[in-house]
Amino acid sequence: NETLRAPKTAKQHVASENTALPAWLHQPLQISPKDIIYNPSVLIKADEPQLSPSSSGSSSFARGRLLHRLLQLLPALPDDMRENAATRFLERNAGQDAAANTRDVCEVMAVLRHPHFAKVFSKNAIAEVPIIGTLNGKRFSGQIDRLLVTDDEVLVIDFKTNRPPPTTLANVDDGYLAQMACYAGLLSQIYPRKAVRAALLWTYTVRLMELDDAALQRGKQILDKLDKS
Protein backbone atom coordinates (compact mmCIF):
# COMPACT_ATOMS: atom_id res chain seq x y z
CA ASN A 1 0.00 0.00 0.00
CA GLU A 2 1.25 3.50 -0.80
CA THR A 3 1.83 5.74 2.17
CA LEU A 4 -0.40 8.80 2.12
CA ARG A 5 1.45 12.05 2.60
CA ALA A 6 -0.03 15.42 3.40
CA PRO A 7 0.67 18.05 0.72
CA LYS A 8 3.40 20.55 1.52
CA THR A 9 2.27 23.88 2.82
CA ALA A 10 3.42 27.08 1.14
CA LYS A 11 5.79 27.65 4.05
CA GLN A 12 7.39 24.24 3.54
CA HIS A 13 7.84 24.93 -0.20
CA VAL A 14 9.68 28.18 0.50
CA ALA A 15 11.95 26.48 3.01
CA SER A 16 12.93 23.69 0.62
CA GLU A 17 13.57 26.11 -2.27
CA ASN A 18 15.77 28.35 -0.15
CA THR A 19 17.90 25.52 1.23
CA ALA A 20 21.53 26.19 0.29
CA LEU A 21 23.19 23.57 -1.89
CA PRO A 22 26.65 22.32 -0.83
CA ALA A 23 29.52 24.26 -2.38
CA TRP A 24 31.15 21.14 -3.86
CA LEU A 25 28.12 20.68 -6.13
CA HIS A 26 29.15 23.79 -8.12
CA GLN A 27 32.82 22.88 -8.42
CA PRO A 28 34.27 21.13 -11.53
CA LEU A 29 35.09 17.50 -11.08
CA GLN A 30 38.79 17.07 -10.42
CA ILE A 31 40.27 13.99 -12.05
CA SER A 32 43.68 12.88 -10.92
CA PRO A 33 46.04 11.29 -13.48
CA LYS A 34 45.99 8.29 -11.14
CA ASP A 35 42.26 7.87 -11.89
CA ILE A 36 42.75 7.63 -15.68
CA ILE A 37 42.85 4.20 -17.29
CA TYR A 38 44.35 4.35 -20.78
CA ASN A 39 43.39 2.07 -23.66
CA PRO A 40 46.68 1.21 -25.45
CA SER A 41 44.98 1.07 -28.85
CA VAL A 42 43.77 4.70 -28.72
CA LEU A 43 46.54 6.53 -26.89
CA ILE A 44 46.90 9.23 -29.53
CA LYS A 45 44.99 10.21 -32.65
CA ALA A 46 46.28 8.35 -35.69
CA ASP A 47 47.75 10.46 -38.47
CA GLU A 48 47.17 7.88 -41.20
CA PRO A 49 44.09 8.19 -43.44
CA GLN A 50 41.20 5.97 -42.43
CA LEU A 51 39.85 3.46 -44.92
CA SER A 52 36.17 3.08 -44.14
CA PRO A 53 33.61 0.71 -45.67
CA SER A 54 31.96 3.66 -47.45
CA SER A 55 35.17 4.90 -49.07
CA SER A 56 36.37 4.21 -52.59
CA GLY A 57 38.52 1.47 -51.11
CA SER A 58 35.60 -0.38 -49.59
CA SER A 59 36.43 -3.62 -51.44
CA SER A 60 39.92 -3.55 -49.92
CA PHE A 61 38.39 -2.85 -46.53
CA ALA A 62 36.07 -5.85 -46.87
CA ARG A 63 38.96 -8.04 -48.01
CA GLY A 64 41.01 -6.96 -45.01
CA ARG A 65 38.18 -7.82 -42.64
CA LEU A 66 37.79 -11.28 -44.19
CA LEU A 67 41.50 -12.04 -43.99
CA HIS A 68 41.57 -10.75 -40.42
CA ARG A 69 38.78 -13.23 -39.63
CA LEU A 70 40.72 -16.06 -41.28
CA LEU A 71 43.79 -15.25 -39.18
CA GLN A 72 41.60 -15.48 -36.09
CA LEU A 73 39.93 -18.77 -37.03
CA LEU A 74 42.61 -20.86 -38.78
CA PRO A 75 45.06 -21.21 -35.84
CA ALA A 76 42.47 -23.35 -34.04
CA LEU A 77 42.66 -25.95 -36.84
CA PRO A 78 45.37 -28.57 -37.46
CA ASP A 79 48.01 -27.40 -39.94
CA ASP A 80 46.91 -29.80 -42.67
CA MET A 81 43.30 -28.50 -42.57
CA ARG A 82 43.96 -24.76 -42.67
CA GLU A 83 44.43 -24.22 -46.39
CA ASN A 84 41.25 -26.04 -47.44
CA ALA A 85 39.27 -24.33 -44.68
CA ALA A 86 40.52 -20.93 -45.85
CA THR A 87 39.52 -21.69 -49.44
CA ARG A 88 36.02 -22.74 -48.42
CA PHE A 89 35.63 -19.66 -46.23
CA LEU A 90 36.53 -17.30 -49.07
CA GLU A 91 34.34 -19.15 -51.56
CA ARG A 92 31.38 -18.56 -49.24
CA ASN A 93 32.14 -14.99 -48.20
CA ALA A 94 34.52 -13.16 -50.53
CA GLY A 95 32.47 -12.94 -53.72
CA GLN A 96 35.53 -13.05 -55.96
CA ASP A 97 36.92 -15.43 -58.56
CA ALA A 98 38.93 -18.58 -57.81
CA ALA A 99 42.23 -16.96 -58.77
CA ALA A 100 41.72 -14.14 -56.25
CA ASN A 101 40.75 -16.67 -53.59
CA THR A 102 43.89 -18.68 -54.28
CA ARG A 103 46.03 -15.53 -54.01
CA ASP A 104 44.48 -14.59 -50.67
CA VAL A 105 44.83 -18.10 -49.28
CA CYS A 106 48.51 -18.16 -50.23
CA GLU A 107 49.09 -14.83 -48.49
CA VAL A 108 47.29 -15.94 -45.33
CA MET A 109 49.19 -19.21 -45.23
CA ALA A 110 52.48 -17.33 -45.66
CA VAL A 111 51.66 -15.37 -42.50
CA LEU A 112 50.71 -18.49 -40.57
CA ARG A 113 54.01 -20.11 -41.62
CA HIS A 114 56.16 -17.04 -40.98
CA PRO A 115 59.59 -18.33 -39.85
CA HIS A 116 59.75 -16.05 -36.81
CA PHE A 117 56.11 -15.96 -35.76
CA ALA A 118 54.58 -19.27 -36.87
CA LYS A 119 54.43 -20.34 -33.21
CA VAL A 120 52.10 -17.47 -32.32
CA PHE A 121 49.58 -18.94 -34.76
CA SER A 122 49.80 -22.41 -33.27
CA LYS A 123 47.23 -24.00 -30.99
CA ASN A 124 49.48 -23.13 -28.04
CA ALA A 125 48.91 -19.39 -28.52
CA ILE A 126 46.02 -17.40 -27.06
CA ALA A 127 43.72 -14.98 -28.90
CA GLU A 128 41.99 -11.83 -27.59
CA VAL A 129 43.96 -11.66 -24.33
CA PRO A 130 42.96 -8.96 -21.79
CA ILE A 131 45.90 -7.15 -20.21
CA ILE A 132 45.88 -4.65 -17.34
CA GLY A 133 48.80 -3.00 -15.60
CA THR A 134 50.75 0.12 -14.71
CA LEU A 135 53.70 1.75 -16.50
CA ASN A 136 55.43 4.86 -15.19
CA GLY A 137 52.55 5.51 -12.81
CA LYS A 138 49.89 5.29 -15.53
CA ARG A 139 47.26 2.57 -15.66
CA PHE A 140 46.46 0.72 -18.88
CA SER A 141 43.78 -1.76 -19.89
CA GLY A 142 43.70 -3.36 -23.33
CA GLN A 143 43.34 -6.52 -25.36
CA ILE A 144 46.08 -8.34 -27.25
CA ASP A 145 45.10 -9.98 -30.54
CA ARG A 146 47.48 -12.94 -30.27
CA LEU A 147 49.93 -13.95 -27.56
CA LEU A 148 52.31 -16.84 -27.08
CA VAL A 149 54.48 -17.44 -24.03
CA THR A 150 57.31 -19.96 -24.46
CA ASP A 151 60.13 -21.05 -22.17
CA ASP A 152 62.36 -18.16 -23.20
CA GLU A 153 60.26 -15.52 -24.97
CA VAL A 154 56.90 -13.82 -25.32
CA LEU A 155 55.44 -13.17 -28.79
CA VAL A 156 52.70 -10.55 -29.19
CA ILE A 157 50.87 -9.56 -32.39
CA ASP A 158 48.28 -6.91 -33.09
CA PHE A 159 46.16 -6.94 -36.26
CA LYS A 160 45.66 -3.74 -38.25
CA THR A 161 42.92 -3.80 -40.90
CA ASN A 162 41.45 -0.37 -41.57
CA ARG A 163 44.16 1.47 -43.50
CA PRO A 164 46.83 0.96 -46.17
CA PRO A 165 49.97 0.03 -44.22
CA PRO A 166 53.38 1.67 -44.27
CA THR A 167 56.19 -0.19 -45.96
CA THR A 168 58.91 0.66 -43.41
CA LEU A 169 59.13 0.87 -39.63
CA ALA A 170 60.08 4.54 -39.92
CA ASN A 171 56.60 5.29 -41.31
CA VAL A 172 54.55 3.33 -38.78
CA ASP A 173 52.05 5.55 -36.99
CA ASP A 174 53.20 6.74 -33.55
CA GLY A 175 50.00 5.49 -31.97
CA TYR A 176 50.70 1.94 -33.09
CA LEU A 177 54.25 2.06 -31.75
CA ALA A 178 52.98 3.39 -28.42
CA GLN A 179 50.40 0.62 -28.26
CA MET A 180 52.96 -2.11 -28.86
CA ALA A 181 55.49 -0.53 -26.50
CA CYS A 182 52.77 -0.54 -23.85
CA TYR A 183 52.04 -4.23 -24.42
CA ALA A 184 55.76 -5.03 -24.39
CA GLY A 185 56.28 -3.08 -21.17
CA LEU A 186 53.37 -4.74 -19.37
CA LEU A 187 54.39 -8.20 -20.56
CA SER A 188 57.97 -7.59 -19.43
CA GLN A 189 56.63 -6.98 -15.94
CA ILE A 190 54.65 -10.21 -16.01
CA TYR A 191 57.52 -12.22 -17.55
CA PRO A 192 60.68 -10.37 -16.42
CA ARG A 193 63.05 -13.17 -17.46
CA LYS A 194 61.70 -13.62 -20.99
CA ALA A 195 62.45 -11.64 -24.12
CA VAL A 196 59.38 -9.88 -25.55
CA ARG A 197 58.99 -9.64 -29.34
CA ALA A 198 56.21 -7.66 -30.98
CA ALA A 199 54.82 -7.39 -34.49
CA LEU A 200 52.02 -5.69 -36.42
CA LEU A 201 50.05 -7.75 -38.89
CA TRP A 202 48.75 -5.61 -41.75
CA THR A 203 45.74 -7.51 -43.10
CA TYR A 204 45.33 -4.98 -45.94
CA THR A 205 48.40 -6.55 -47.55
CA VAL A 206 48.60 -9.65 -45.33
CA ARG A 207 52.09 -8.72 -44.18
CA LEU A 208 53.76 -9.24 -40.83
CA MET A 209 56.05 -6.44 -39.63
CA GLU A 210 58.23 -7.15 -36.60
CA LEU A 211 59.09 -4.12 -34.46
CA ASP A 212 62.76 -3.74 -33.66
CA ASP A 213 64.21 -2.20 -30.48
CA ALA A 214 64.36 1.26 -32.05
CA ALA A 215 60.66 1.18 -32.99
CA LEU A 216 59.64 0.04 -29.51
CA GLN A 217 61.83 2.74 -27.99
CA ARG A 218 59.99 5.33 -30.10
CA GLY A 219 56.74 3.97 -28.74
CA LYS A 220 58.03 4.13 -25.17
CA GLN A 221 58.99 7.78 -25.59
CA ILE A 222 55.42 8.52 -26.68
CA LEU A 223 54.08 6.74 -23.59
CA ASP A 224 56.38 8.80 -21.38
CA LYS A 225 54.93 12.03 -22.82
CA LEU A 226 51.29 11.22 -22.01
CA ASP A 227 49.68 14.04 -19.96
CA LYS A 228 52.77 16.22 -20.36
CA SER A 229 51.52 18.29 -23.27
CSV table of C-alpha atoms in Angstrom, one decimal, residues 92-227:
chain,number,residue,atom,x,y,z
A,92,ARG,CA,31.4,-18.6,-49.2
A,93,ASN,CA,32.1,-15.0,-48.2
A,94,ALA,CA,34.5,-13.2,-50.5
A,95,GLY,CA,32.5,-12.9,-53.7
A,96,GLN,CA,35.5,-13.1,-56.0
A,97,ASP,CA,36.9,-15.4,-58.6
A,98,ALA,CA,38.9,-18.6,-57.8
A,99,ALA,CA,42.2,-17.0,-58.8
A,100,ALA,CA,41.7,-14.1,-56.3
A,101,ASN,CA,40.8,-16.7,-53.6
A,102,THR,CA,43.9,-18.7,-54.3
A,103,ARG,CA,46.0,-15.5,-54.0
A,104,ASP,CA,44.5,-14.6,-50.7
A,105,VAL,CA,44.8,-18.1,-49.3
A,106,CYS,CA,48.5,-18.2,-50.2
A,107,GLU,CA,49.1,-14.8,-48.5
A,108,VAL,CA,47.3,-15.9,-45.3
A,109,MET,CA,49.2,-19.2,-45.2
A,110,ALA,CA,52.5,-17.3,-45.7
A,111,VAL,CA,51.7,-15.4,-42.5
A,112,LEU,CA,50.7,-18.5,-40.6
A,113,ARG,CA,54.0,-20.1,-41.6
A,114,HIS,CA,56.2,-17.0,-41.0
A,115,PRO,CA,59.6,-18.3,-39.8
A,116,HIS,CA,59.8,-16.0,-36.8
A,117,PHE,CA,56.1,-16.0,-35.8
A,118,ALA,CA,54.6,-19.3,-36.9
A,119,LYS,CA,54.4,-20.3,-33.2
A,120,VAL,CA,52.1,-17.5,-32.3
A,121,PHE,CA,49.6,-18.9,-34.8
A,122,SER,CA,49.8,-22.4,-33.3
A,123,LYS,CA,47.2,-24.0,-31.0
A,124,ASN,CA,49.5,-23.1,-28.0
A,125,ALA,CA,48.9,-19.4,-28.5
A,126,ILE,CA,46.0,-17.4,-27.1
A,127,ALA,CA,43.7,-15.0,-28.9
A,128,GLU,CA,42.0,-11.8,-27.6
A,129,VAL,CA,44.0,-11.7,-24.3
A,130,PRO,CA,43.0,-9.0,-21.8
A,131,ILE,CA,45.9,-7.2,-20.2
A,132,ILE,CA,45.9,-4.6,-17.3
A,133,GLY,CA,48.8,-3.0,-15.6
A,134,THR,CA,50.8,0.1,-14.7
A,135,LEU,CA,53.7,1.7,-16.5
A,136,ASN,CA,55.4,4.9,-15.2
A,137,GLY,CA,52.6,5.5,-12.8
A,138,LYS,CA,49.9,5.3,-15.5
A,139,ARG,CA,47.3,2.6,-15.7
A,140,PHE,CA,46.5,0.7,-18.9
A,141,SER,CA,43.8,-1.8,-19.9
A,142,GLY,CA,43.7,-3.4,-23.3
A,143,GLN,CA,43.3,-6.5,-25.4
A,144,ILE,CA,46.1,-8.3,-27.2
A,145,ASP,CA,45.1,-10.0,-30.5
A,146,ARG,CA,47.5,-12.9,-30.3
A,147,LEU,CA,49.9,-14.0,-27.6
A,148,LEU,CA,52.3,-16.8,-27.1
A,149,VAL,CA,54.5,-17.4,-24.0
A,150,THR,CA,57.3,-20.0,-24.5
A,151,ASP,CA,60.1,-21.0,-22.2
A,152,ASP,CA,62.4,-18.2,-23.2
A,153,GLU,CA,60.3,-15.5,-25.0
A,154,VAL,CA,56.9,-13.8,-25.3
A,155,LEU,CA,55.4,-13.2,-28.8
A,156,VAL,CA,52.7,-10.5,-29.2
A,157,ILE,CA,50.9,-9.6,-32.4
A,158,ASP,CA,48.3,-6.9,-33.1
A,159,PHE,CA,46.2,-6.9,-36.3
A,160,LYS,CA,45.7,-3.7,-38.3
A,161,THR,CA,42.9,-3.8,-40.9
A,162,ASN,CA,41.4,-0.4,-41.6
A,163,ARG,CA,44.2,1.5,-43.5
A,164,PRO,CA,46.8,1.0,-46.2
A,165,PRO,CA,50.0,0.0,-44.2
A,166,PRO,CA,53.4,1.7,-44.3
A,167,THR,CA,56.2,-0.2,-46.0
A,168,THR,CA,58.9,0.7,-43.4
A,169,LEU,CA,59.1,0.9,-39.6
A,170,ALA,CA,60.1,4.5,-39.9
A,171,ASN,CA,56.6,5.3,-41.3
A,172,VAL,CA,54.5,3.3,-38.8
A,173,ASP,CA,52.1,5.6,-37.0
A,174,ASP,CA,53.2,6.7,-33.6
A,175,GLY,CA,50.0,5.5,-32.0
A,176,TYR,CA,50.7,1.9,-33.1
A,177,LEU,CA,54.2,2.1,-31.7
A,178,ALA,CA,53.0,3.4,-28.4
A,179,GLN,CA,50.4,0.6,-28.3
A,180,MET,CA,53.0,-2.1,-28.9
A,181,ALA,CA,55.5,-0.5,-26.5
A,182,CYS,CA,52.8,-0.5,-23.8
A,183,TYR,CA,52.0,-4.2,-24.4
A,184,ALA,CA,55.8,-5.0,-24.4
A,185,GLY,CA,56.3,-3.1,-21.2
A,186,LEU,CA,53.4,-4.7,-19.4
A,187,LEU,CA,54.4,-8.2,-20.6
A,188,SER,CA,58.0,-7.6,-19.4
A,189,GLN,CA,56.6,-7.0,-15.9
A,190,ILE,CA,54.7,-10.2,-16.0
A,191,TYR,CA,57.5,-12.2,-17.5
A,192,PRO,CA,60.7,-10.4,-16.4
A,193,ARG,CA,63.0,-13.2,-17.5
A,194,LYS,CA,61.7,-13.6,-21.0
A,195,ALA,CA,62.4,-11.6,-24.1
A,196,VAL,CA,59.4,-9.9,-25.5
A,197,ARG,CA,59.0,-9.6,-29.3
A,198,ALA,CA,56.2,-7.7,-31.0
A,199,ALA,CA,54.8,-7.4,-34.5
A,200,LEU,CA,52.0,-5.7,-36.4
A,201,LEU,CA,50.0,-7.7,-38.9
A,202,TRP,CA,48.7,-5.6,-41.7
A,203,THR,CA,45.7,-7.5,-43.1
A,204,TYR,CA,45.3,-5.0,-45.9
A,205,THR,CA,48.4,-6.5,-47.5
A,206,VAL,CA,48.6,-9.7,-45.3
A,207,ARG,CA,52.1,-8.7,-44.2
A,208,LEU,CA,53.8,-9.2,-40.8
A,209,MET,CA,56.1,-6.4,-39.6
A,210,GLU,CA,58.2,-7.1,-36.6
A,211,LEU,CA,59.1,-4.1,-34.5
A,212,ASP,CA,62.8,-3.7,-33.7
A,213,ASP,CA,64.2,-2.2,-30.5
A,214,ALA,CA,64.4,1.3,-32.1
A,215,ALA,CA,60.7,1.2,-33.0
A,216,LEU,CA,59.6,0.0,-29.5
A,217,GLN,CA,61.8,2.7,-28.0
A,218,ARG,CA,60.0,5.3,-30.1
A,219,GLY,CA,56.7,4.0,-28.7
A,220,LYS,CA,58.0,4.1,-25.2
A,221,GLN,CA,59.0,7.8,-25.6
A,222,ILE,CA,55.4,8.5,-26.7
A,223,LEU,CA,54.1,6.7,-23.6
A,224,ASP,CA,56.4,8.8,-21.4
A,225,LYS,CA,54.9,12.0,-22.8
A,226,LEU,CA,51.3,11.2,-22.0
A,227,ASP,CA,49.7,14.0,-20.0
